[in-house]
Coordinates of C-alpha atoms (C1' of nucleotides) in Angstrom, one line a residue:
Chain A
X1 CA 93.2 -26.5 54.6
X2 CA 92.4 -30.0 55.5
X3 CA 89.8 -30.4 52.8
X4 CA 90.3 -28.7 49.7
X5 CA 87.7 -30.8 48.0
X6 CA 85.4 -27.9 47.8
X7 CA 87.8 -25.7 45.9
X8 CA 88.6 -25.4 42.1
X9 CA 91.8 -25.4 40.3
X10 CA 92.4 -22.4 37.9
X11 CA 91.7 -24.8 35.0
X12 CA 88.4 -25.8 36.4
X13 CA 87.5 -22.1 37.0
X14 CA 88.4 -21.3 33.4
X15 CA 86.4 -24.1 32.1
X16 CA 83.3 -23.2 34.1
X17 CA 83.5 -19.4 33.7
X18 CA 84.8 -19.4 30.0
X19 CA 87.6 -17.0 31.1
X20 CA 91.1 -18.3 30.1
X21 CA 93.4 -19.1 32.8
X22 CA 95.7 -16.3 31.6
X23 CA 93.0 -13.8 32.2
X24 CA 92.4 -15.3 35.6
X25 CA 95.9 -14.9 36.6
X26 CA 95.8 -11.4 35.3
X27 CA 92.7 -10.6 37.3
X28 CA 94.4 -12.0 40.4
X29 CA 97.4 -9.8 39.8
X30 CA 95.1 -6.8 39.6
X31 CA 93.4 -7.8 42.7
X32 CA 90.0 -8.5 41.2
X33 CA 90.0 -12.0 42.5
X34 CA 91.9 -14.0 45.1
X35 CA 92.9 -17.7 45.8
X36 CA 94.4 -19.9 48.3
X37 CA 97.6 -21.9 47.5
X38 CA 98.2 -25.5 47.9
X39 CA 101.4 -26.8 49.6
X40 CA 102.7 -27.0 46.0
X41 CA 101.9 -23.4 45.3
X42 CA 99.0 -24.0 43.1
X43 CA 95.9 -21.8 43.1
X44 CA 92.7 -23.1 44.7
X45 CA 89.6 -21.0 44.2
X46 CA 86.5 -20.9 46.3
X47 CA 83.3 -21.6 44.4
X48 CA 82.0 -18.2 45.1
X49 CA 84.7 -17.0 42.7
X50 CA 82.4 -17.9 39.8
X51 CA 79.9 -15.4 40.7
X52 CA 82.5 -12.7 41.1
X53 CA 83.9 -13.6 37.7
X54 CA 80.5 -13.4 36.3
X55 CA 80.1 -9.9 37.8
X56 CA 83.5 -8.8 36.4
X57 CA 82.6 -10.0 32.8
X58 CA 79.2 -8.4 33.1
X59 CA 80.7 -5.2 34.2
X60 CA 83.2 -5.3 31.2
X61 CA 80.2 -5.8 28.8
X62 CA 78.7 -2.7 30.3
X63 CA 81.9 -0.9 29.5
X64 CA 83.6 -0.5 32.7
X65 CA 87.3 -0.7 33.1
X66 CA 89.0 -3.2 35.3
X67 CA 90.0 -0.3 37.4
X68 CA 86.5 0.7 37.9
X69 CA 85.3 -2.8 38.5
X70 CA 88.0 -3.2 41.0
X71 CA 86.7 -0.2 42.9
X72 CA 83.2 -1.5 42.8
X73 CA 84.3 -4.9 44.2
X74 CA 86.2 -3.2 46.9
X75 CA 82.8 -2.1 48.5
X76 CA 81.7 -5.6 48.9
X77 CA 81.8 -6.9 52.5
X78 CA 84.9 -8.7 53.6
X79 CA 83.5 -10.5 56.5
X80 CA 81.1 -12.7 54.7
X81 CA 80.3 -14.0 51.2
X82 CA 78.4 -11.4 49.1
X83 CA 74.6 -11.8 49.2
X84 CA 72.3 -11.3 46.2
X85 CA 71.6 -8.0 47.7
X86 CA 75.3 -7.0 47.5
X87 CA 75.5 -7.9 43.9
X88 CA 72.2 -6.2 43.2
X89 CA 73.4 -2.9 44.7
X90 CA 76.4 -2.9 42.6
X91 CA 74.8 -3.7 39.4
X92 CA 72.1 -1.2 39.9
X93 CA 74.8 1.4 39.5
X94 CA 75.4 0.2 36.1
X95 CA 72.0 1.2 35.0
X96 CA 72.9 4.8 35.7
X97 CA 76.0 4.4 33.8
X98 CA 74.2 3.0 30.9
X99 CA 71.5 5.6 30.9
X100 CA 74.1 8.3 30.8
X101 CA 75.8 6.7 27.9
X102 CA 72.6 6.1 26.0
X103 CA 71.8 9.8 26.5
X104 CA 75.1 11.0 25.2
X105 CA 74.9 8.9 22.1
X106 CA 71.4 10.1 21.5
X107 CA 72.5 13.7 21.8
X108 CA 75.3 13.0 19.4
X109 CA 73.0 11.4 16.9
X110 CA 70.6 14.3 17.0
X111 CA 73.4 16.7 16.3
X112 CA 74.6 14.5 13.5
X113 CA 71.2 14.5 12.0
X114 CA 71.2 18.2 11.8
X115 CA 74.7 18.1 10.5
X116 CA 73.7 15.8 7.6
X117 CA 71.1 18.3 6.6
X118 CA 73.3 21.2 6.6
X119 CA 76.4 19.5 5.0
X120 CA 78.6 21.6 7.2
X121 CA 81.2 19.4 8.9
X122 CA 82.9 22.8 9.3
X123 CA 85.6 23.0 11.7
X124 CA 84.3 26.2 13.2
X125 CA 80.5 25.8 13.1
X126 CA 79.6 22.2 13.3
X127 CA 78.1 21.1 16.5
X128 CA 79.9 17.7 16.0
X129 CA 83.2 19.3 16.1
X130 CA 82.6 20.8 19.5
X131 CA 81.4 18.1 21.7
X132 CA 84.3 17.2 23.5
X133 CA 82.6 17.1 26.9
X134 CA 80.5 13.9 27.0
X135 CA 81.9 11.8 24.3
X136 CA 85.5 12.2 25.3
X137 CA 85.2 8.9 27.1
X138 CA 83.6 7.1 24.4
X139 CA 85.1 8.7 21.3
X140 CA 88.7 8.6 20.1
X141 CA 91.1 7.0 22.3
X142 CA 88.4 4.5 23.1
X143 CA 89.7 1.1 23.8
X144 CA 90.3 -1.0 20.8
X145 CA 87.0 -2.6 20.4
X146 CA 86.9 -6.4 19.6
X147 CA 84.8 -9.3 20.1
X148 CA 87.2 -10.9 22.5
X149 CA 84.7 -13.5 23.6
X150 CA 85.7 -17.1 23.1
X151 CA 86.3 -17.6 19.5
X152 CA 90.0 -16.9 19.6
X153 CA 91.3 -20.1 21.1
Chain B
X1 CA 107.1 31.7 -0.8
X2 CA 106.6 30.3 -4.2
X3 CA 103.6 29.6 -6.2
X4 CA 102.5 27.1 -3.5
X5 CA 100.6 30.0 -1.9
X6 CA 97.5 28.1 -1.9
X7 CA 98.8 25.3 0.2
X8 CA 99.3 24.8 3.9
X9 CA 102.3 23.7 5.9
X10 CA 101.6 21.0 8.5
X11 CA 101.9 23.6 11.2
X12 CA 99.2 25.7 9.6
X13 CA 97.0 22.7 9.2
X14 CA 97.5 21.8 12.8
X15 CA 96.6 25.3 13.9
X16 CA 93.5 25.6 11.8
X17 CA 92.3 22.1 12.6
X18 CA 93.3 21.8 16.1
X19 CA 95.0 18.5 15.4
X20 CA 98.6 18.2 16.5
X21 CA 101.2 17.9 13.8
X22 CA 102.2 14.5 15.2
X23 CA 98.7 13.3 14.7
X24 CA 98.6 14.7 11.2
X25 CA 101.7 12.7 10.3
X26 CA 100.3 9.8 11.8
X27 CA 97.2 10.1 9.7
X28 CA 99.3 10.4 6.6
X29 CA 101.1 7.4 7.6
X30 CA 98.0 5.5 7.8
X31 CA 96.8 6.8 4.4
X32 CA 93.9 8.9 5.9
X33 CA 95.4 12.1 4.4
X34 CA 97.9 12.9 1.7
X35 CA 100.3 15.8 0.8
X36 CA 102.6 17.1 -1.7
X37 CA 106.2 17.7 -0.9
X38 CA 108.3 20.7 -1.5
X39 CA 111.8 20.5 -3.1
X40 CA 113.0 20.4 0.5
X41 CA 110.8 17.3 1.4
X42 CA 108.4 19.4 3.5
X43 CA 104.7 18.5 3.4
X44 CA 102.2 20.9 1.8
X45 CA 98.6 20.3 2.2
X46 CA 95.7 21.3 0.0
X47 CA 93.1 23.5 1.7
X48 CA 90.5 20.7 1.2
X49 CA 92.4 18.7 3.7
X50 CA 90.7 20.7 6.3
X51 CA 87.4 19.2 5.6
X52 CA 88.7 15.8 5.4
X53 CA 90.3 16.2 8.9
X54 CA 87.0 17.5 10.1
X55 CA 85.3 14.3 8.9
X56 CA 87.9 12.2 10.5
X57 CA 87.6 13.8 13.9
X58 CA 83.8 13.7 13.7
X59 CA 83.9 10.1 12.8
X60 CA 86.2 9.3 15.7
X61 CA 83.8 11.1 18.0
X62 CA 81.0 8.9 16.8
X63 CA 83.3 6.0 17.8
X64 CA 84.7 4.7 14.6
X65 CA 88.3 3.5 14.4
X66 CA 90.8 5.0 12.0
X67 CA 90.7 1.8 10.1
X68 CA 86.8 2.1 9.6
X69 CA 87.3 5.8 8.8
X70 CA 89.9 5.0 6.3
X71 CA 87.6 2.6 4.5
X72 CA 84.9 5.1 4.5
X73 CA 87.2 7.7 3.0
X74 CA 88.2 5.2 0.3
X75 CA 84.8 5.5 -1.2
X76 CA 85.1 9.1 -2.0
X77 CA 85.8 9.9 -5.5
X78 CA 89.3 10.3 -6.6
X79 CA 88.7 12.3 -9.7
X80 CA 87.4 15.4 -8.0
X81 CA 87.2 17.1 -4.8
X82 CA 84.4 15.7 -2.7
X83 CA 81.2 17.7 -2.7
X84 CA 78.8 18.2 0.1
X85 CA 76.8 15.4 -1.1
X86 CA 79.8 13.2 -0.9
X87 CA 80.3 14.1 2.8
X88 CA 76.7 13.8 3.5
X89 CA 76.4 10.4 2.1
X90 CA 79.2 9.2 4.4
X91 CA 77.9 10.8 7.4
X92 CA 74.4 9.5 7.0
X93 CA 75.9 6.1 7.5
X94 CA 77.1 7.2 11.0
X95 CA 73.5 7.5 11.9
X96 CA 72.8 3.9 11.4
X97 CA 75.8 3.1 13.3
X98 CA 74.7 5.3 16.2
X99 CA 71.2 4.0 16.1
X100 CA 72.5 0.5 16.3
X101 CA 74.7 1.3 19.1
X102 CA 72.0 3.0 21.1
X103 CA 69.7 0.1 20.5
X104 CA 72.3 -2.4 21.8
X105 CA 72.8 -0.3 24.9
X106 CA 69.2 -0.2 25.5
X107 CA 68.7 -3.8 25.3
X108 CA 71.6 -4.3 27.6
X109 CA 70.0 -2.0 30.0
X110 CA 66.8 -3.6 29.9
X111 CA 68.4 -6.9 30.4
X112 CA 70.3 -5.5 33.3
X113 CA 67.1 -4.2 34.8
X114 CA 65.6 -7.6 34.8
X115 CA 68.9 -8.9 36.3
X116 CA 69.0 -6.7 39.2
X117 CA 65.5 -7.8 40.1
X118 CA 66.3 -11.5 40.0
X119 CA 69.7 -11.1 41.5
X120 CA 70.9 -13.8 39.2
X121 CA 74.2 -12.9 37.6
X122 CA 74.6 -16.6 37.0
X123 CA 77.1 -17.8 34.5
X124 CA 74.5 -20.0 32.9
X125 CA 71.2 -18.2 33.0
X126 CA 71.9 -14.6 33.0
X127 CA 71.0 -12.7 29.9
X128 CA 73.9 -10.4 30.5
X129 CA 76.2 -13.3 30.3
X130 CA 75.1 -14.3 27.0
X131 CA 75.1 -11.2 25.0
X132 CA 78.2 -11.7 23.0
X133 CA 76.7 -10.6 19.9
X134 CA 76.2 -7.0 19.6
X135 CA 77.8 -5.6 22.7
X136 CA 81.2 -7.3 22.2
X137 CA 82.2 -4.5 19.9
X138 CA 81.4 -1.7 22.3
X139 CA 82.6 -3.2 25.6
X140 CA 86.3 -2.6 26.4
X141 CA 86.9 -6.1 25.5
X142 CA 90.3 -7.1 25.1
X143 CA 92.3 -5.4 22.3
X144 CA 94.3 -8.4 22.9
X145 CA 93.3 -9.6 19.4
X146 CA 95.5 -11.9 17.8
X147 CA 97.5 -11.0 14.8
X148 CA 95.8 -12.3 11.8
X149 CA 98.9 -14.0 10.7
X150 CA 99.4 -17.1 12.8
X151 CA 95.8 -18.3 13.2
X152 CA 95.8 -19.1 16.8
X153 CA 94.7 -22.7 16.7
Chain C
dC1 C1' 108.8 -45.0 39.7
dG2 C1' 107.8 -42.4 35.8
dC3 C1' 104.9 -40.2 32.6
dT4 C1' 101.9 -36.7 31.2
dG5 C1' 99.2 -32.8 31.6
dA6 C1' 98.1 -29.1 34.4
dC7 C1' 100.2 -26.0 37.0
dT8 C1' 103.9 -22.1 38.4
dT9 C1' 106.5 -17.4 37.3
dC10 C1' 108.2 -14.0 34.3
dG11 C1' 109.0 -11.2 30.6
dA12 C1' 107.9 -10.0 25.9
dG13 C1' 104.5 -8.9 22.6
dC14 C1' 99.9 -7.3 20.6
dT15 C1' 96.5 -3.3 19.3
dT16 C1' 95.0 1.7 18.8
dA17 C1' 95.9 6.2 18.6
dG18 C1' 98.9 8.8 19.2
dT19 C1' 103.0 11.6 21.9
dC20 C1' 107.9 12.7 22.6
dG21 C1' 112.6 13.3 22.0
dA22 C1' 116.9 13.2 19.2
dA23 C1' 119.3 14.4 15.5
dG24 C1' 119.4 16.6 11.3
dT25 C1' 117.4 19.9 7.3
dT26 C1' 114.6 23.9 5.3
dG27 C1' 112.4 28.2 4.9
dC28 C1' 112.4 32.7 5.6
dC29 C1' 113.5 37.4 7.7
dG30 C1' 116.5 40.9 8.5
Chain D
dC1 C1' 124.7 35.5 5.1
dG2 C1' 123.4 34.6 9.8
dG3 C1' 120.1 32.7 12.7
dC4 C1' 116.1 30.5 14.3
dA5 C1' 111.6 28.6 13.9
dA6 C1' 109.5 25.1 11.7
dC7 C1' 110.1 21.2 9.3
dT8 C1' 112.1 16.0 8.5
dT9 C1' 112.5 10.9 10.0
dC10 C1' 112.9 7.3 13.3
dG11 C1' 112.4 4.7 17.3
dA12 C1' 110.7 4.4 21.9
dC13 C1' 107.0 5.2 25.0
dT14 C1' 101.9 5.3 26.8
dA15 C1' 97.6 2.7 28.4
dA16 C1' 94.3 -1.3 28.8
dG17 C1' 93.6 -6.0 28.7
dC18 C1' 95.1 -9.4 27.8
dT19 C1' 98.0 -13.6 25.1
dC20 C1' 102.0 -16.4 24.4
dG21 C1' 106.3 -18.8 25.2
dA22 C1' 109.9 -20.5 28.2
dA23 C1' 111.6 -23.0 31.7
dG24 C1' 110.6 -25.3 35.5
dT25 C1' 107.2 -27.8 39.3
dC26 C1' 103.2 -30.7 40.8
dA27 C1' 99.3 -34.1 40.9
dG28 C1' 97.7 -38.2 40.0
dC29 C1' 97.4 -42.6 37.4
dG30 C1' 99.3 -47.2 36.2

DNA sequence: CGCTGACTTCGAGCTTAGTCGAAGTTGCCG
DNA sequence: CGGCAACTTCGACTAAGCTCGAAGTCAGCG
């Protein structure tokens, strides 16, 4: 209110976080971040937004969807700025996610190794063909993967 | 039924492969599979298409895009039906792909473990924030990739 | 005051891997 | 020959995660 000196414009946040303004507005739209408005309707962000954005980008890197990230963020306390412990709690869950994913990939690889030997790739008998369970999330229909980082602009 | 007894309609291929006709047409559109046409313009597939489709689906499960699969398929011989060895050659490349991916995930996990401890998640210093290299491909980064056409500045 | 650049909203577009529906044609069985 | 299932093409639609452009507004400097 009185002193907005301690807040950041969207451009400043973009510069400091490396996340384009378009993406920041998109995140706000999706409820991942919030902002105040000036009298002139411009966004002003608290500095703590930077850590939040760092969390979001890291979580994306882990492979979570914005939806999932959004849910994780919702468990943060609303009555005070998140502490280190809060962030640590959230990110420790990523570990399990990662472990599971590594596991699934390893199983896939082991099956594949067998398949290369037998040269099967048969629709009926190949183990690779019948692994819908685990890999469904990471297999076909996977998000178009792309080095979206920087670079593009 | 004419002398095309040894070929399959799209419906038969769909049934045997478990891949919907819509997807099969889509694959043909993308050049992943090919077919002959009857006098009445209907598709007829050689039986060898089944193995090719099996390859495609397996490759997708591994996590390759249709584009990548298409490139792999292009290295198959055109002058004769692919042999077991041909398929084995291609699928052995998946192993390396998988190994690399597992590796990257493990590195990410290890970094994360450190980060949880330090509670950093800082934009500047956190290792998680600066892993654009490998993981960019596997995170659900933005498929908002730019059309190669314009050269976005 | 007036310029400029950073900001605002909104809607359209992009990619991947398809799916679905409409409208029309073929193939095959009795 | 009649009829119906299976085929044909084509365009629209989905979901995620943005980007871009248009048209207009605001902030701050000289």
